[in-house]
Amino acid sequence: MAAPLDTRRLPEETIELMARMGVEPSRLSGGSMAAKSPITGEAVAQINEHSADDVAKIVGKAHEAFTTWRTVPAPQRGELVRLLGEELRVHKDDLGLLVSLEAGKITSEGLGEVQEMIDICDFAVGLSRQLYGLTIATERPGHRMMETWHPMGVIGVISAFNFPVAVWSWNAALAFVCGNSVVWKPSEKSPLTAMAVEALFQKARAKFGADAPENLLQVVNGARETGAALVDDTRVPVISATGSTRMGQQVGPRVAQRFGRSILELGGNNAAIVGASADLDLALRAIAFAAMGTAGQRCTTLRRLITHESVYDALIPRLIKAYSSVQIGIPTEEGTLIGPLIDKDAYEAMQQALAAARAAGGTVHGGERVLADVYPDAYYVQPALVEMPAQTGPVLEETFAPILYVMRFKELDEAIDMQNGVAAGLSSSIFTSSLAEAETFTSAVGSDCGIANVNIGPSGAEIGGAFGGEKETGGGREAGSDAWKAYMRRATNTINYSGALPLAQGVKFDVE
Ligand code: NAD
């Protein structure tokens, strides 16, 4: 287990951590882009930023790498991903700590993020022998019809700060076994973890040998302009973009305009329904993690609690107590459950949402800034629970901070309408002991989200399932199940071994 971070020397800690993973210290100073840690709010490195011209050159190299990589048999491509998983196992503590340093996650969540990368590598290794197509009954004698799946080309991955490395791995592990190369633009708020992962990937590539081309994975650093250069490049057939709905509204149409394929993983405004028969002890623990964990900065964070009126008074006061007693502080210190918000903008957005909630008749518990005297440039907050008279105003929006809006319901239909009554459609839960309620919630007339859970919170997905959501969450699916198909193109092949030429649908077209 790595030692906890010493907040008096975060820049030095950064260099040491990254050097252990293979990143040259010279790459961490002298550049024009500041990499900050939300733990203290200070810049811990100055790195190079990539221009649109750089991106064009990098995509060219990635395309070249793809033309070689696609000829390597898929199970061998899986071997490269297996080696990447091994590097991640060896460097799990270091990378987990760097996630804490750069994204502010508590130690177990930083490590959990790396574990998720290891899990998807394992999944992708198995998948590399299972990129199955169908054989299909043909109506013509002496013919065979089948589908084959082929690599797409360069996959552009744009990622968000809050899962700085795991979301990349959901995409990249699949993209590599499917025969593609990857250009990754991490969030400008979390470039260091991406540089570390790139270095680990290069270690795996070196072990794999010459059949893995040099530019199979490249990282481009910069803000949205750098991402836009990737989005507009016609040599990038797939853009997988994770971030806010605002970002998706810009990226989706631009990719569509050039007939590219996009996988959009956007914002969530996730709800949980607590039914009259719910196990309240279990619900309380699940709600606390889902709503306060990661300082409310997960796409799947619980933001709306729709509580049956008969259990409201038994549950909500206990929850308010948990909110006031939770330990907030340096994310790598023992006992801390809530680390910092990513930056000042996040803090201000939280305060604006709380003001709007008060104006809409809400009663706010918590929400104050803490530790400002010790870390004036960092933004630690008491998580906020807001009792709302109705689902209005800020409740309808995703505010990327730990705010839980609590409301009451009488009938399940009403609760499901509330649950579905927002623009986003990522994750959802119901707490109930009623089979009928659970089944209704997960049926066609229940939750309209990409994830619908029973008796667990909406956050903390496993990689085995397809991850993503509907409506303004963008419709993309990543990670498990058959999400790999998004990184491949499907060809339908009909092979005639009959010696005759019967046309489909009985069409006659005989020429002399
Ligand atoms: P963001 O939208 O500010 O940035 C995300 C990424 O998109 C960054 O790399 C950014 O540089 C890039 N970007 C922004 N505008 C762009 C443009 N016009 N063209 C190209 N690239 C552009 O999001 P954030 O603050 O980093 O992350 C928080 C948001 O991400 C929340 O809304 C959260 O719900 C969402 N999120 C969704 C998922 C999911 O799987 N659905 C996962 C994690 C985060």
Coordinates of C-alpha atoms and ligand atoms in Angstrom, one line a residue:
M1 CA 0.0 0.0 0.0
A2 CA 1.4 3.4 -1.0
A3 CA 2.0 6.0 1.8
P4 CA -0.6 8.7 2.2
L5 CA 0.0 12.0 0.3
D6 CA 2.1 14.7 1.9
T7 CA 0.2 17.8 1.1
R8 CA 3.2 20.0 1.7
R9 CA 5.0 18.5 -1.2
L10 CA 2.5 17.5 -3.8
P11 CA 4.6 18.6 -6.9
E12 CA 7.4 16.4 -5.7
E13 CA 5.0 13.6 -4.9
T14 CA 3.7 13.9 -8.5
I15 CA 7.1 13.6 -10.1
E16 CA 8.1 10.6 -7.9
L17 CA 4.8 8.8 -8.6
M18 CA 4.9 9.4 -12.3
A19 CA 8.6 8.5 -12.5
R20 CA 7.8 5.1 -10.9
M21 CA 5.3 4.5 -13.7
G22 CA 7.8 5.5 -16.4
V23 CA 7.0 9.2 -17.1
E24 CA 10.2 11.3 -17.5
P25 CA 10.3 14.2 -14.9
S26 CA 11.3 16.5 -17.8
R27 CA 7.8 16.2 -19.2
L28 CA 6.3 17.6 -16.0
S29 CA 7.8 21.1 -16.1
G30 CA 8.3 24.0 -18.6
G31 CA 5.0 23.4 -20.5
S32 CA 2.2 25.9 -20.9
M33 CA -0.5 23.8 -19.4
A34 CA -0.9 23.7 -15.6
A35 CA -1.9 20.4 -14.1
K36 CA -3.6 21.0 -10.7
S37 CA -4.5 19.0 -7.7
P38 CA -7.8 19.7 -6.1
I39 CA -6.4 18.6 -2.8
T40 CA -4.6 21.9 -2.3
G41 CA -5.7 23.7 -5.5
E42 CA -2.0 24.2 -6.5
A43 CA -0.4 23.5 -9.8
V44 CA 1.7 20.3 -9.4
A45 CA 3.2 20.2 -13.0
Q46 CA 3.5 22.2 -16.1
I47 CA 3.0 20.1 -19.2
N48 CA 2.9 20.5 -23.0
E49 CA -0.3 21.3 -24.7
H50 CA -1.1 20.0 -28.2
S51 CA -2.3 22.3 -30.9
A52 CA -4.8 21.4 -33.7
D53 CA -1.8 20.9 -36.0
D54 CA -0.2 18.5 -33.5
V55 CA -3.5 16.5 -33.3
A56 CA -3.6 16.2 -37.1
K57 CA -0.1 14.7 -37.2
I58 CA -0.8 12.4 -34.3
V59 CA -4.0 11.1 -36.0
G60 CA -1.9 10.4 -39.1
K61 CA 0.5 8.3 -37.1
A62 CA -2.4 6.6 -35.4
H63 CA -3.9 5.7 -38.7
E64 CA -0.6 4.2 -39.9
A65 CA -0.4 2.1 -36.7
F66 CA -4.0 0.9 -37.3
T67 CA -3.0 -0.4 -40.8
T68 CA -0.5 -2.8 -39.2
W69 CA -2.4 -3.6 -36.0
R70 CA -5.6 -4.7 -37.9
T71 CA -3.6 -7.6 -39.5
V72 CA -2.5 -9.0 -36.1
P73 CA -4.9 -11.9 -35.1
A74 CA -7.4 -10.8 -32.5
P75 CA -6.3 -13.3 -29.8
Q76 CA -2.8 -11.9 -30.1
R77 CA -4.1 -8.4 -29.8
G78 CA -5.7 -9.7 -26.6
E79 CA -2.2 -10.6 -25.3
L80 CA -1.2 -6.9 -25.5
V81 CA -4.2 -6.0 -23.4
R82 CA -3.3 -8.8 -21.0
L83 CA 0.1 -7.3 -20.6
L84 CA -1.4 -3.9 -20.0
G85 CA -3.6 -5.4 -17.2
E86 CA -0.4 -6.9 -15.7
E87 CA 1.3 -3.4 -15.7
L88 CA -1.8 -2.0 -14.0
R89 CA -1.6 -4.7 -11.3
V90 CA 2.0 -3.9 -10.6
H91 CA 1.4 -0.2 -10.5
K92 CA -2.1 -0.2 -8.9
D93 CA -1.1 1.6 -5.7
D94 CA 0.9 4.3 -7.6
L95 CA -1.8 4.9 -10.2
G96 CA -4.6 4.8 -7.6
L97 CA -2.7 7.4 -5.6
L98 CA -2.2 9.6 -8.6
V99 CA -6.0 9.4 -9.3
S100 CA -6.5 10.6 -5.7
L101 CA -3.9 13.4 -6.2
E102 CA -5.4 14.6 -9.5
A103 CA -9.1 13.9 -9.1
G104 CA -9.4 14.2 -5.3
K105 CA -10.9 10.7 -4.9
I106 CA -10.5 8.9 -1.5
T107 CA -7.9 6.1 -1.5
S108 CA -10.3 3.2 -1.9
E109 CA -12.0 4.9 -4.8
G110 CA -8.7 5.7 -6.5
L111 CA -7.7 2.1 -6.2
G112 CA -11.1 1.0 -7.2
E113 CA -10.8 3.0 -10.4
V114 CA -7.5 1.1 -11.3
Q115 CA -9.2 -2.2 -10.4
E116 CA -11.9 -1.3 -12.9
M117 CA -9.2 -0.9 -15.5
I118 CA -7.8 -4.3 -14.6
D119 CA -11.2 -5.9 -14.8
I120 CA -11.9 -4.5 -18.3
C121 CA -8.5 -5.7 -19.5
D122 CA -9.4 -9.2 -18.3
F123 CA -12.8 -8.9 -20.0
A124 CA -11.2 -7.8 -23.2
V125 CA -8.6 -10.6 -23.2
G126 CA -11.5 -13.1 -23.2
L127 CA -13.4 -11.1 -25.7
S128 CA -10.4 -11.2 -28.1
R129 CA -11.4 -14.8 -28.8
Q130 CA -15.1 -14.1 -29.0
L131 CA -15.6 -11.4 -31.7
Y132 CA -18.4 -13.6 -33.1
G133 CA -20.4 -13.0 -36.2
L134 CA -23.6 -14.9 -37.2
T135 CA -24.1 -17.4 -40.0
I136 CA -27.5 -16.7 -41.6
A137 CA -29.8 -18.9 -43.5
T138 CA -29.8 -18.0 -47.2
E139 CA -32.7 -18.4 -49.6
R140 CA -30.4 -19.4 -52.4
P141 CA -29.1 -23.0 -52.9
G142 CA -25.3 -23.4 -52.8
H143 CA -24.7 -20.2 -51.0
R144 CA -23.5 -19.2 -47.6
M145 CA -24.3 -16.0 -45.8
M146 CA -22.5 -14.7 -42.8
E147 CA -21.4 -11.6 -41.0
T148 CA -17.8 -10.7 -40.3
W149 CA -16.6 -8.0 -37.9
H150 CA -13.6 -5.7 -38.8
P151 CA -11.7 -3.0 -37.1
M152 CA -12.8 0.6 -37.6
G153 CA -9.6 2.6 -37.6
V154 CA -8.5 5.3 -35.2
I155 CA -10.8 5.6 -32.1
G156 CA -10.8 9.1 -30.6
V157 CA -11.5 8.9 -26.8
I158 CA -12.4 12.2 -25.0
S159 CA -12.7 11.7 -21.3
A160 CA -13.9 13.6 -18.2
F161 CA -12.0 14.5 -15.1
N162 CA -14.1 12.5 -12.7
F163 CA -13.1 9.1 -14.0
P164 CA -9.8 10.1 -15.4
V165 CA -8.5 6.6 -16.4
A166 CA -11.3 4.0 -16.0
V167 CA -13.5 5.3 -18.7
W168 CA -10.6 5.4 -21.1
S169 CA -9.9 1.8 -20.4
W170 CA -13.5 0.8 -21.0
N171 CA -13.0 2.1 -24.5
A172 CA -9.4 1.4 -25.2
A173 CA -9.2 -2.2 -24.0
L174 CA -12.1 -3.1 -26.3
A175 CA -10.8 -0.9 -29.2
F176 CA -7.4 -2.6 -29.1
V177 CA -8.6 -6.2 -29.2
C178 CA -11.0 -5.1 -32.0
G179 CA -7.9 -4.1 -34.0
N180 CA -8.0 -0.3 -33.7
S181 CA -5.6 2.4 -32.6
V182 CA -6.5 5.0 -30.0
V183 CA -5.9 8.8 -29.7
W184 CA -6.9 9.9 -26.2
K185 CA -7.7 13.4 -25.1
P186 CA -8.1 13.4 -21.4
S187 CA -9.8 16.2 -19.5
E188 CA -7.6 19.3 -19.1
K189 CA -8.3 18.8 -15.4
S190 CA -6.7 15.4 -15.3
P191 CA -3.9 15.0 -17.8
L192 CA -1.3 13.4 -15.5
T193 CA -3.1 10.1 -14.9
A194 CA -3.4 9.8 -18.7
M195 CA 0.3 10.4 -19.2
A196 CA 1.0 7.7 -16.6
V197 CA -1.3 5.2 -18.2
E198 CA 0.3 6.0 -21.6
A199 CA 3.7 5.1 -20.0
L200 CA 2.3 1.9 -18.6
F201 CA 0.9 1.0 -22.0
Q202 CA 4.2 1.6 -23.6
K203 CA 5.8 -0.8 -21.1
A204 CA 3.2 -3.5 -22.1
R205 CA 3.8 -2.7 -25.8
A206 CA 7.6 -3.2 -25.4
K207 CA 7.0 -6.6 -23.7
F208 CA 4.6 -7.6 -26.5
G209 CA 7.2 -6.9 -29.2
A210 CA 7.5 -5.4 -32.7
D211 CA 4.0 -6.5 -33.8
A212 CA 2.5 -3.8 -31.7
P213 CA 3.1 -0.5 -33.6
E214 CA 4.6 2.4 -31.8
N215 CA 1.7 4.8 -32.2
L216 CA -1.1 2.5 -31.2
L217 CA -1.9 4.7 -28.2
Q218 CA -1.2 8.5 -28.1
V219 CA -2.4 11.1 -25.7
V220 CA -3.1 14.6 -26.7
N221 CA -3.4 17.2 -24.0
G222 CA -5.4 20.4 -24.1
A223 CA -8.8 21.8 -23.6
R224 CA -11.9 21.6 -25.8
E225 CA -10.1 23.0 -28.9
T226 CA -7.8 20.0 -28.8
G227 CA -10.8 17.8 -28.5
A228 CA -12.5 19.6 -31.3
A229 CA -9.6 18.9 -33.7
L230 CA -10.0 15.2 -33.0
V231 CA -13.8 15.4 -33.4
D232 CA -13.5 17.0 -36.8
D233 CA -10.8 14.7 -38.2
T234 CA -12.4 12.4 -40.9
R235 CA -9.6 9.9 -40.3
V236 CA -11.2 9.2 -36.9
P237 CA -14.3 7.0 -37.6
V238 CA -15.4 6.7 -34.0
I239 CA -15.4 9.4 -31.3
S240 CA -16.2 8.2 -27.8
A241 CA -16.9 11.3 -25.7
T242 CA -17.6 11.3 -22.0
G243 CA -18.5 14.5 -20.2
S244 CA -21.3 17.0 -19.8
T245 CA -24.5 17.1 -21.9
R246 CA -23.3 20.6 -23.1
M247 CA -20.2 18.9 -24.5
G248 CA -22.2 16.1 -26.2
Q249 CA -24.5 18.7 -27.8
Q250 CA -21.4 20.2 -29.5
V251 CA -19.6 16.9 -30.3
G252 CA -22.6 14.8 -31.4
P253 CA -23.7 16.9 -34.4
R254 CA -20.1 17.6 -35.6
V255 CA -19.3 13.9 -35.7
A256 CA -22.7 13.1 -37.4
Q257 CA -22.1 15.8 -40.0
R258 CA -19.1 13.9 -41.3
F259 CA -21.0 10.6 -40.9
G260 CA -18.7 9.5 -38.1
R261 CA -19.9 7.3 -35.3
S262 CA -20.1 8.7 -31.8
I263 CA -20.5 7.0 -28.5
L264 CA -21.8 9.7 -26.1
E265 CA -21.6 9.2 -22.3
L266 CA -23.0 12.4 -20.9
G267 CA -24.6 13.8 -17.7
G268 CA -26.9 12.1 -15.4
N269 CA -29.6 13.3 -12.9
N270 CA -30.1 10.0 -11.1
A271 CA -32.9 9.2 -8.8
A272 CA -33.7 6.5 -6.2
I273 CA -37.2 5.6 -5.1
V274 CA -37.7 4.4 -1.5
G275 CA -40.8 2.4 -1.3
A276 CA -43.0 1.8 1.7
S277 CA -41.6 -1.7 2.2
A278 CA -37.9 -0.8 1.8
D279 CA -35.3 -2.1 4.2
L280 CA -34.4 1.3 5.5
D281 CA -31.0 0.3 7.1
L282 CA -29.8 -1.0 3.7
A283 CA -31.3 2.0 1.9
L284 CA -29.6 4.4 4.2
R285 CA -26.1 3.0 3.5
A286 CA -26.7 2.7 -0.2
I287 CA -28.0 6.3 -0.4
A288 CA -25.1 7.7 1.6
F289 CA -22.5 6.2 -0.7
A290 CA -24.4 7.0 -3.9
A291 CA -25.1 10.6 -3.0
M292 CA -22.1 11.7 -1.0
G293 CA -19.4 9.4 -2.4
T294 CA -16.8 10.9 -4.7
A295 CA -18.0 14.3 -3.4
G296 CA -21.1 13.9 -5.7
Q297 CA -18.8 13.9 -8.7
R298 CA -19.9 10.7 -10.4
C299 CA -22.1 10.7 -13.5
T300 CA -24.1 8.1 -11.6
T301 CA -24.2 10.1 -8.3
L302 CA -27.6 9.9 -6.7
R303 CA -29.1 13.4 -6.9
R304 CA -32.9 12.9 -6.3
L305 CA -34.4 10.8 -3.5
I306 CA -38.1 10.1 -4.0
T307 CA -39.4 8.7 -0.7
H308 CA -42.7 7.2 0.1
E309 CA -44.6 9.4 2.6
S310 CA -45.0 6.6 5.1
V311 CA -41.2 6.1 5.5
Y312 CA -40.1 9.8 5.1
D313 CA -39.9 10.6 8.8
A314 CA -38.1 7.3 9.6
L315 CA -35.4 7.8 6.9
I316 CA -34.7 11.5 6.3
P317 CA -33.7 12.6 9.8
R318 CA -31.2 9.6 9.9
L319 CA -29.8 10.7 6.6
I320 CA -29.5 14.3 7.7
K321 CA -27.5 13.0 10.7
A322 CA -25.2 11.0 8.4
Y323 CA -24.7 14.0 6.2
S324 CA -23.6 16.2 9.2
S325 CA -21.2 13.5 10.6
V326 CA -19.4 12.3 7.5
Q327 CA -15.6 12.9 7.5
I328 CA -14.4 15.4 4.9
G329 CA -10.8 16.1 4.2
I330 CA -7.6 15.1 2.5
P331 CA -8.8 12.1 0.4
T332 CA -5.8 9.9 1.2
E333 CA -6.1 10.3 5.0
E334 CA -7.5 7.4 6.9
G335 CA -11.2 7.8 7.6
T336 CA -11.9 10.4 5.0
L337 CA -15.0 9.7 3.0
I338 CA -15.4 12.9 1.1
G339 CA -12.5 14.7 -0.7
P340 CA -12.5 18.1 -2.4
L341 CA -14.5 19.4 -5.3
I342 CA -12.5 19.6 -8.5
D343 CA -12.3 23.4 -8.6
K344 CA -13.8 26.8 -7.8
D345 CA -16.3 26.6 -10.7
A346 CA -17.7 23.4 -9.2
Y347 CA -18.1 25.1 -5.8
E348 CA -19.8 28.1 -7.3
A349 CA -22.2 25.9 -9.3
M350 CA -23.1 24.1 -6.1
Q351 CA -23.8 27.4 -4.2
Q352 CA -25.9 28.7 -7.1
A353 CA -28.0 25.5 -7.1
L354 CA -28.5 25.7 -3.3
A355 CA -29.6 29.3 -3.6
A356 CA -32.1 28.3 -6.4
A357 CA -33.3 25.5 -4.3
R358 CA -34.0 27.8 -1.3
A359 CA -35.8 30.2 -3.7
A360 CA -38.0 27.3 -4.8
G361 CA -39.0 26.5 -1.2
G362 CA -36.3 24.0 -0.3
T363 CA -34.9 23.5 3.1
V364 CA -31.1 23.1 2.9
H365 CA -29.1 21.0 5.4
G366 CA -25.3 21.4 4.9
G367 CA -23.6 22.7 1.8
E368 CA -21.1 25.0 3.5
R369 CA -17.4 25.3 2.5
V370 CA -15.0 23.8 5.0
L371 CA -11.2 23.8 5.5
A372 CA -10.9 27.1 3.6
D373 CA -8.6 28.4 6.3
V374 CA -6.1 25.5 5.8
Y375 CA -6.5 25.2 2.0
P376 CA -7.6 28.5 0.6
D377 CA -7.3 27.4 -3.0
A378 CA -9.1 24.1 -2.5
Y379 CA -12.8 23.6 -2.3
Y380 CA -14.0 21.2 0.4
V381 CA -17.7 21.2 1.2
Q382 CA -20.2 19.7 3.6
P383 CA -22.5 17.6 1.4
A384 CA -26.0 19.1 1.2
L385 CA -29.4 17.4 1.6
V386 CA -32.3 19.6 0.5
E387 CA -35.9 18.8 1.4
M388 CA -37.9 20.0 -1.6
P389 CA -41.7 20.6 -1.8
A390 CA -41.7 19.5 -5.5
Q391 CA -39.4 18.5 -8.3
T392 CA -38.8 21.9 -9.7
G393 CA -36.0 24.4 -10.5
P394 CA -32.4 23.1 -9.8
V395 CA -33.8 19.6 -9.1
L396 CA -34.3 19.2 -12.9
E397 CA -30.6 19.8 -13.7
E398 CA -27.4 17.9 -13.0
T399 CA -25.2 20.0 -10.6
F400 CA -21.9 18.2 -10.4
A401 CA -21.5 18.4 -6.6
P402 CA -22.9 16.6 -3.5
I403 CA -26.5 17.8 -3.4
L404 CA -29.3 15.4 -2.7
Y405 CA -32.8 16.7 -3.3
V406 CA -35.4 14.8 -1.2
M407 CA -39.1 14.6 -2.2
R408 CA -42.2 12.6 -1.2
F409 CA -44.6 10.4 -3.1
K410 CA -47.8 8.5 -2.5
E411 CA -48.3 6.1 -5.4
L412 CA -45.6 4.2 -7.4
D413 CA -46.8 5.6 -10.7
E414 CA -46.3 9.1 -9.4
A415 CA -42.7 8.1 -8.2
I416 CA -41.8 6.6 -11.6
D417 CA -43.1 9.7 -13.4
M418 CA -40.9 11.9 -11.2
Q419 CA -38.0 9.5 -11.7
N420 CA -38.4 9.8 -15.5
G421 CA -39.4 13.5 -15.5
V422 CA -35.9 14.9 -16.2
A423 CA -33.9 15.3 -19.3
A424 CA -31.1 12.9 -18.4
G425 CA -31.5 9.1 -18.4
L426 CA -28.4 7.5 -16.9
S427 CA -29.0 5.6 -13.7
S428 CA -31.8 4.8 -11.3
S429 CA -32.8 2.6 -8.3
I430 CA -35.7 1.4 -6.3
F431 CA -35.5 0.2 -2.7
T432 CA -38.4 -2.1 -2.0
S433 CA -39.3 -5.6 -0.7
S434 CA -42.3 -5.7 -3.0
L435 CA -41.7 -8.0 -6.0
A436 CA -44.4 -6.2 -7.9
E437 CA -42.7 -2.8 -7.3
A438 CA -39.3 -4.1 -8.3
E439 CA -40.6 -5.8 -11.5
T440 CA -42.7 -2.7 -12.4
F441 CA -39.6 -0.5 -12.0
T442 CA -37.4 -2.6 -14.3
S443 CA -40.2 -3.2 -16.8
A444 CA -41.1 -1.2 -20.0
V445 CA -43.3 1.1 -17.9
G446 CA -40.7 1.6 -15.2
S447 CA -37.4 3.5 -15.2
D448 CA -36.4 5.0 -18.6
C449 CA -32.7 4.9 -17.7
G450 CA -29.8 2.9 -19.1
I451 CA -29.3 1.5 -15.6
A452 CA -32.1 0.5 -13.4
N453 CA -31.2 -1.2 -10.0
V454 CA -33.2 -2.8 -7.2
N455 CA -32.0 -2.5 -3.6
I456 CA -28.6 -1.1 -4.6
G457 CA -27.8 2.6 -5.3
P458 CA -27.5 4.0 -8.8
S459 CA -23.7 4.5 -8.6
G460 CA -20.9 1.9 -8.7
A461 CA -21.4 -0.1 -11.9
E462 CA -19.5 -3.3 -12.8
I463 CA -17.7 -3.6 -16.1
G464 CA -19.6 -6.8 -17.2
G465 CA -22.8 -4.9 -18.1
A466 CA -23.1 -2.3 -20.9
F467 CA -22.8 1.1 -19.3
G468 CA -24.6 4.2 -20.5
G469 CA -27.9 6.0 -20.6
E470 CA -30.7 7.4 -22.7
K471 CA -32.1 10.8 -23.5
E472 CA -29.6 13.6 -22.8
T473 CA -27.2 11.1 -21.4
G474 CA -26.5 10.4 -25.1
G475 CA -27.4 6.8 -25.8
G476 CA -23.9 5.4 -25.8
R477 CA -22.9 2.0 -24.3
E478 CA -19.4 1.1 -23.2
A479 CA -17.6 -1.7 -21.3
G480 CA -19.3 -5.1 -21.1
S481 CA -22.0 -7.1 -22.8
D482 CA -21.8 -6.5 -26.6
A483 CA -20.5 -2.9 -26.3
W484 CA -17.5 -4.0 -28.4
K485 CA -19.6 -3.8 -31.6
A486 CA -19.3 0.0 -31.5
Y487 CA -15.6 -0.3 -32.2
M488 CA -16.0 -2.6 -35.3
R489 CA -17.8 -2.5 -38.6
R490 CA -20.0 -5.3 -39.7
A491 CA -19.8 -6.8 -43.2
T492 CA -22.5 -9.2 -44.5
N493 CA -20.8 -11.7 -46.8
T494 CA -22.7 -13.9 -49.3
I495 CA -20.6 -16.7 -50.9
N496 CA -21.8 -18.5 -53.9
Y497 CA -20.3 -22.0 -54.4
S498 CA -23.2 -23.4 -56.6
G499 CA -21.8 -22.7 -60.1
A500 CA -25.3 -21.2 -60.9
L501 CA -26.4 -17.6 -60.4
P502 CA -29.9 -17.6 -58.7
L503 CA -30.8 -14.0 -57.8
A504 CA -32.5 -13.1 -54.6
Q505 CA -36.3 -12.7 -54.4
G506 CA -36.6 -14.8 -57.6
V507 CA -35.5 -11.9 -59.9
K508 CA -34.7 -13.0 -63.5
F509 CA -32.0 -11.1 -65.4
D510 CA -30.7 -13.4 -68.1
V511 CA -28.3 -12.0 -70.7
E512 CA -26.7 -13.8 -73.6
Ligands
NAD1 P1 -16.8 18.4 -19.7 O1 -17.9 18.3 -20.6 O2 -16.5 19.8 -19.2 O3 -15.5 17.9 -20.3 C1 -15.4 16.5 -20.8 C2 -14.3 16.4 -21.8 O4 -14.8 17.0 -23.1 C3 -13.0 17.1 -21.6 O5 -11.9 16.4 -22.0 C4 -13.2 18.4 -22.4 O6 -12.0 19.0 -22.7 C5 -13.9 17.9 -23.6 N1 -14.7 18.9 -24.4 C6 -15.5 19.8 -23.9 N2 -16.1 20.5 -24.9 C7 -15.6 19.9 -26.0 C8 -15.9 20.2 -27.4 N3 -16.7 21.1 -27.8 N4 -15.2 19.4 -28.3 C9 -14.4 18.4 -27.9 N5 -14.1 18.1 -26.6 C10 -14.7 18.9 -25.7 O7 -17.1 17.4 -18.4 P2 -16.3 17.3 -17.0 O8 -16.6 18.5 -16.2 O9 -14.9 16.9 -17.3 O10 -17.0 16.0 -16.4 C11 -18.2 16.0 -15.8 C12 -19.4 15.7 -16.6 O11 -19.1 14.4 -17.3 C13 -20.7 15.4 -15.9 O12 -21.7 16.0 -16.6 C14 -20.8 13.9 -15.8 O13 -22.1 13.5 -15.5 C15 -20.2 13.5 -17.1 N6 -19.8 12.1 -17.1 C16 -20.5 11.2 -17.7 C17 -20.1 9.9 -17.7 C18 -20.9 8.8 -18.4 O14 -20.4 7.7 -18.6 N7 -22.2 9.1 -18.8 C19 -19.0 9.5 -17.0 C20 -18.2 10.5 -16.4 C21 -18.6 11.8 -16.4

